[in-house]
Amino acid sequence: MSAAYPWRGYRGKAGHHPRRPEHSEHGNRPPVALPAAPPGRRRAGSSSADGRGAGRSRRSSRGSNAPSRGAGKPLTGRRTAASSQSTDWNARRSPVNTDALWPSLEEAEARVLEIQTKLHRWATDAPDRRFDDLYNLVCDPAFLLLAWRRVRGNRGARSAGVDGLRPKDLMPGGGMFLLGLRMELKAGTFQPLPTRERKIPKANGKTRSLGIPTAKDRIVQAALKLVLEPVFEADFKPGSYGFRPGRRAQDAIAEIHLLGSHTYEWVLEGDITACFDEISHGALMDRVRERIGDKRVLALVKAFLKAGVLCEDDIFRDTRTGTPQGGILTPPTQWVTRA
């Protein structure tokens, strides 16, 4: 079981563990220690779990040294306000966007992992289940913070989208940038921008067009991936290796070698011509709807598909079919069609 994806609980057909995932923009955990995020407000005072009354408020009750009380007088006087205690960050979150308290990265990772584990278990136990309330997770500070760290920690952080803003140039930890993004998501005003086209040469002399999303779009895509991936992972067969967490092409090759040494004699290689360019948006969304019932999540995925491309000659092109190569959400939209 990969340490980066402990919610994945099975092996491949060949019986070997998948190798550790490459550290890429497609959602794998960064190899370095994560810095602290913007701290949430902590209340003063120690926890009541410390024992012997620690963390309890001292009241202004009359003690043994207080003057004598007349008959019928109450045993206590006016009480001062109880001292506040440290509580779990999630219990302290406010429904108002501007007052939302953000966890540390350690708290964010723990919360995201806990929720991913539940989503994967529920999806595995009920293959026909549709998930109807996932958008709040996309907007959750823990998911946005972890998505931000993965986007900024990737090599692609040096590339800017159509807005000219590179993720590496933003303040470490996200700061007001993440707060504003969350407000847009909660208010329903977030709209993806077109991807910036960049053509790179291929070995056969042709070129491949990449679509580079803006920093803001990449963070939302990464948050969507954190939410959707555990659900759709439950539908894959152990022998599938493309764009899956904790798996890579070398694992497929190792399985071929193993099967080839146990009576198998043929290996068939195939390729789908222009797969990223020709995939039907309608067919893709139909497959997503089989598992996802949250209309806000579906609308967000569709908005990314329809965002368009700003070509290298500064001409805008609609995206009626296909998904832009280079975006974080592109591989998941591809493997959903093959699930």
XYZ file of C-alpha atoms in Angstrom:
339
model
C 0.000 0.000 0.000
C 1.443 3.364 -0.973
C 2.204 5.615 1.942
C 1.011 8.599 -0.030
C -2.395 7.008 -0.628
C -3.209 4.850 2.395
C -6.890 4.778 1.454
C -6.008 2.459 -1.421
C -6.297 -1.057 -0.046
C -5.551 -3.530 -2.817
C -2.733 -4.895 -4.938
C -2.432 -5.435 -8.653
C -3.234 -8.704 -10.333
C 0.390 -9.693 -10.412
C 0.467 -9.594 -6.630
C 3.089 -6.874 -6.230
C 2.771 -3.580 -4.491
C 2.644 -0.524 -6.759
C 5.777 1.566 -6.581
C 5.764 4.912 -4.870
C 4.205 7.606 -7.011
C 6.211 10.181 -8.872
C 6.012 13.638 -7.338
C 3.974 15.338 -10.035
C 1.290 17.948 -10.385
C -1.304 15.205 -10.699
C -1.852 15.118 -6.957
C 1.080 13.226 -5.427
C 2.423 14.428 -2.134
C 5.509 16.670 -2.191
C 8.742 15.034 -1.047
C 9.682 17.816 1.355
C 8.248 18.781 4.697
C 5.311 21.116 4.361
C 5.563 24.610 5.857
C 2.960 25.902 8.252
C -0.174 27.465 6.800
C -1.795 30.706 7.993
C -2.541 29.954 11.630
C -6.123 29.803 12.806
C -7.157 31.765 15.877
C -6.614 29.699 19.004
C -8.386 30.444 22.190
C -6.414 31.081 25.310
C -6.222 28.595 28.150
C -5.165 25.019 28.516
C -7.233 21.975 27.683
C -9.478 20.377 30.266
C -7.874 17.089 29.280
C -4.758 18.110 31.185
C -6.359 16.819 34.385
C -6.986 18.193 37.869
C -9.242 20.930 36.624
C -6.711 22.432 34.230
C -8.338 24.763 31.753
C -11.385 25.427 33.944
C -12.435 28.989 34.613
C -11.751 30.510 37.982
C -15.004 31.945 39.203
C -15.591 34.810 41.575
C -17.442 32.573 44.005
C -16.916 33.438 47.633
C -14.388 31.014 49.039
C -13.411 30.092 52.531
C -11.833 33.503 53.034
C -14.928 35.395 51.918
C -17.045 37.318 54.434
C -19.843 35.400 56.132
C -23.152 35.256 54.280
C -26.545 35.866 55.705
C -29.210 33.211 55.812
C -30.823 32.544 52.489
C -27.982 34.126 50.495
C -26.715 32.231 47.460
C -23.489 30.313 47.866
C -21.873 31.962 44.851
C -21.557 35.501 43.643
C -21.299 36.798 40.083
C -19.265 34.595 37.835
C -16.619 35.827 35.489
C -16.626 34.624 31.914
C -15.248 31.138 31.536
C -11.765 31.012 30.099
C -11.789 29.656 26.558
C -10.120 26.397 25.671
C -8.350 25.141 22.574
C -10.715 23.153 20.399
C -10.544 21.279 17.139
C -10.151 23.670 14.184
C -13.046 22.148 12.298
C -15.428 22.773 15.177
C -14.369 26.433 15.131
C -15.023 27.087 11.453
C -17.487 29.838 10.761
C -20.078 29.575 7.989
C -19.178 33.130 7.005
C -16.419 33.167 4.403
C -14.461 36.074 5.829
C -14.351 34.513 9.305
C -13.252 31.021 8.191
C -10.373 29.701 10.257
C -7.692 27.780 8.411
C -5.886 24.700 9.713
C -2.189 24.074 9.728
C -0.882 21.842 6.967
C -0.607 18.941 9.377
C -4.256 19.353 10.376
C -5.268 19.753 6.728
C -3.497 16.568 5.672
C -5.085 14.596 8.505
C -8.579 15.862 7.706
C -8.267 15.270 3.955
C -6.913 11.764 4.497
C -9.734 10.916 6.888
C -12.393 12.076 4.410
C -10.710 10.398 1.434
C -10.617 7.127 3.351
C -14.341 7.350 4.053
C -15.198 8.254 0.442
C -13.153 5.349 -0.890
C -14.706 2.900 1.573
C -18.239 4.053 0.792
C -17.612 3.875 -2.962
C -16.101 0.395 -2.645
C -18.884 -0.953 -0.443
C -21.645 0.438 -2.693
C -20.687 0.315 -6.403
C -23.993 1.971 -7.407
C -23.823 4.793 -4.889
C -23.960 8.398 -6.121
C -22.374 11.101 -3.988
C -24.630 14.130 -3.642
C -22.803 16.483 -1.268
C -19.196 16.959 -2.327
C -18.997 20.633 -3.273
C -18.554 21.695 0.344
C -15.421 19.553 0.430
C -14.020 21.362 -2.614
C -14.510 24.627 -0.694
C -13.189 23.217 2.569
C -10.111 25.106 3.854
C -8.233 21.845 4.421
C -8.740 20.681 0.825
C -7.887 24.097 -0.636
C -4.785 24.416 1.530
C -3.482 20.988 0.560
C -4.331 21.620 -3.101
C -2.468 24.925 -2.939
C 0.636 23.308 -1.442
C 0.736 20.643 -4.154
C 0.304 23.178 -6.944
C 2.965 25.503 -5.564
C 5.392 22.665 -4.816
C 5.285 21.283 -8.355
C 7.693 22.138 -11.158
C 4.750 23.526 -13.109
C 4.573 26.352 -10.565
C 7.118 28.172 -12.731
C 4.620 28.433 -15.595
C 1.909 31.088 -15.787
C -1.549 30.870 -17.305
C -3.330 33.540 -19.319
C -3.296 35.913 -16.333
C 0.526 35.888 -16.185
C 0.565 34.800 -12.545
C 2.889 31.950 -11.583
C 2.032 29.904 -8.481
C 5.632 30.162 -7.265
C 5.319 33.951 -7.096
C 2.442 33.874 -4.631
C 2.885 34.103 -0.887
C 3.798 30.796 0.779
C 0.789 29.380 2.556
C -1.764 31.015 0.284
C -2.803 33.850 2.579
C -5.477 36.170 1.201
C -5.247 34.464 -2.193
C -6.816 31.263 -0.850
C -9.309 33.194 1.243
C -10.526 35.098 -1.829
C -10.689 31.904 -3.882
C -12.801 30.200 -1.242
C -15.157 33.157 -1.141
C -15.635 32.893 -4.919
C -16.357 29.167 -4.691
C -18.816 29.580 -1.829
C -20.602 32.449 -3.589
C -20.783 30.547 -6.886
C -18.936 33.308 -8.762
C -15.817 31.295 -9.639
C -15.320 30.879 -13.379
C -12.330 29.094 -14.960
C -10.256 31.098 -17.429
C -9.040 29.726 -20.786
C -5.851 27.697 -20.705
C -2.703 29.107 -22.314
C -1.528 27.001 -25.236
C 2.081 25.951 -25.459
C 3.358 23.622 -28.144
C 6.204 21.231 -27.385
C 8.044 19.048 -29.912
C 7.481 15.291 -30.092
C 10.001 12.615 -31.021
C 8.327 12.047 -34.402
C 8.803 15.677 -35.437
C 5.246 16.740 -34.652
C 4.161 18.957 -31.790
C 1.916 18.408 -28.801
C -0.282 21.210 -27.524
C -0.354 21.721 -23.778
C -2.965 23.814 -22.003
C -1.611 25.695 -18.976
C -4.349 26.753 -16.522
C -4.084 29.783 -14.278
C -2.813 29.372 -10.716
C -6.344 29.795 -9.349
C -7.764 27.193 -11.734
C -5.009 24.734 -10.870
C -5.806 24.970 -7.166
C -9.509 24.317 -7.740
C -8.679 21.422 -10.067
C -6.365 19.956 -7.438
C -9.088 20.283 -4.783
C -11.573 18.582 -7.127
C -9.087 15.791 -7.693
C -8.645 15.254 -3.955
C -12.414 14.830 -3.640
C -13.186 12.780 -6.769
C -10.189 10.470 -6.973
C -11.071 8.200 -4.001
C -14.564 7.701 -5.432
C -13.554 6.695 -8.964
C -10.556 4.680 -7.796
C -13.010 2.174 -6.339
C -14.263 1.311 -9.841
C -10.935 0.372 -11.394
C -9.536 -3.076 -11.908
C -6.212 -3.961 -10.263
C -4.573 -4.317 -13.680
C -5.195 -0.680 -14.656
C -2.184 1.597 -14.263
C -2.801 4.788 -16.273
C -2.867 8.044 -14.290
C -3.635 6.320 -11.016
C -2.208 7.171 -7.584
C 0.786 5.088 -6.596
C 1.056 3.493 -10.058
C 3.114 4.170 -13.166
C 4.132 2.627 -16.471
C 7.005 0.694 -14.888
C 4.488 -1.207 -12.747
C 2.599 -2.304 -15.876
C 5.875 -3.460 -17.439
C 6.723 -5.454 -14.304
C 3.341 -7.166 -14.460
C 3.860 -8.011 -18.139
C 7.193 -9.645 -17.270
C 5.551 -11.618 -14.491
C 2.645 -12.794 -16.653
C 5.028 -13.591 -19.495
C 6.854 -16.016 -17.255
C 3.590 -17.832 -16.449
C 2.400 -19.229 -19.798
C 1.297 -15.909 -21.340
C 2.883 -15.407 -24.778
C 1.321 -12.335 -26.429
C 1.420 -8.659 -25.543
C -0.828 -6.335 -27.534
C 0.012 -2.637 -27.703
C -2.579 -0.083 -28.766
C -3.072 3.647 -28.739
C -6.110 5.904 -29.074
C -5.434 8.561 -31.687
C -5.783 12.092 -30.277
C -7.494 10.779 -27.166
C -7.158 14.034 -25.243
C -8.374 16.061 -28.226
C -11.398 14.039 -29.315
C -13.068 12.868 -26.120
C -16.777 13.722 -26.050
C -17.783 16.117 -23.278
C -21.290 14.656 -23.202
C -20.082 11.074 -22.860
C -17.556 12.109 -20.241
C -20.131 13.944 -18.124
C -22.490 10.960 -18.379
C -19.807 8.753 -16.863
C -19.116 11.262 -14.095
C -22.844 11.473 -13.269
C -22.922 7.732 -12.638
C -21.021 8.386 -9.413
C -21.482 12.102 -8.730
C -24.894 13.603 -8.052
C -23.787 16.999 -6.724
C -24.887 19.474 -9.398
C -22.364 22.088 -8.281
C -19.476 19.673 -8.713
C -20.794 18.592 -12.109
C -21.124 22.232 -13.179
C -17.566 22.937 -12.064
C -16.140 19.999 -14.023
C -18.100 21.054 -17.102
C -16.917 24.651 -16.735
C -13.303 23.474 -16.899
C -14.064 21.410 -20.001
C -15.673 24.411 -21.721
C -13.160 27.056 -20.600
C -11.475 27.265 -24.007
C -7.874 27.802 -25.081
C -5.884 30.943 -25.818
C -3.647 29.863 -28.692
C -0.048 30.958 -29.147
C -1.190 33.411 -31.837
C -3.510 35.063 -29.249
C -6.634 33.655 -30.882
C -9.273 32.216 -28.556
C -10.540 28.760 -29.447
C -13.616 27.074 -27.996
C -13.247 23.575 -26.579
C -16.273 21.672 -27.869
C -14.494 18.342 -27.444
C -11.405 17.085 -25.682
C -9.558 18.071 -22.536
C -6.401 20.219 -22.528
C -3.220 18.293 -21.828
C -1.275 19.767 -18.953
C -4.092 20.432 -16.508
C -4.375 18.597 -13.199
C -7.932 17.506 -13.908
C -7.189 16.128 -17.388
C -5.923 12.645 -16.352
C -8.902 12.000 -14.027
C -11.325 12.931 -16.797
C -9.513 10.456 -19.016
C -9.539 7.563 -16.573
C -13.195 8.104 -15.727
C -14.025 7.119 -19.303
C -12.022 3.906 -18.915
C -13.323 2.885 -15.502
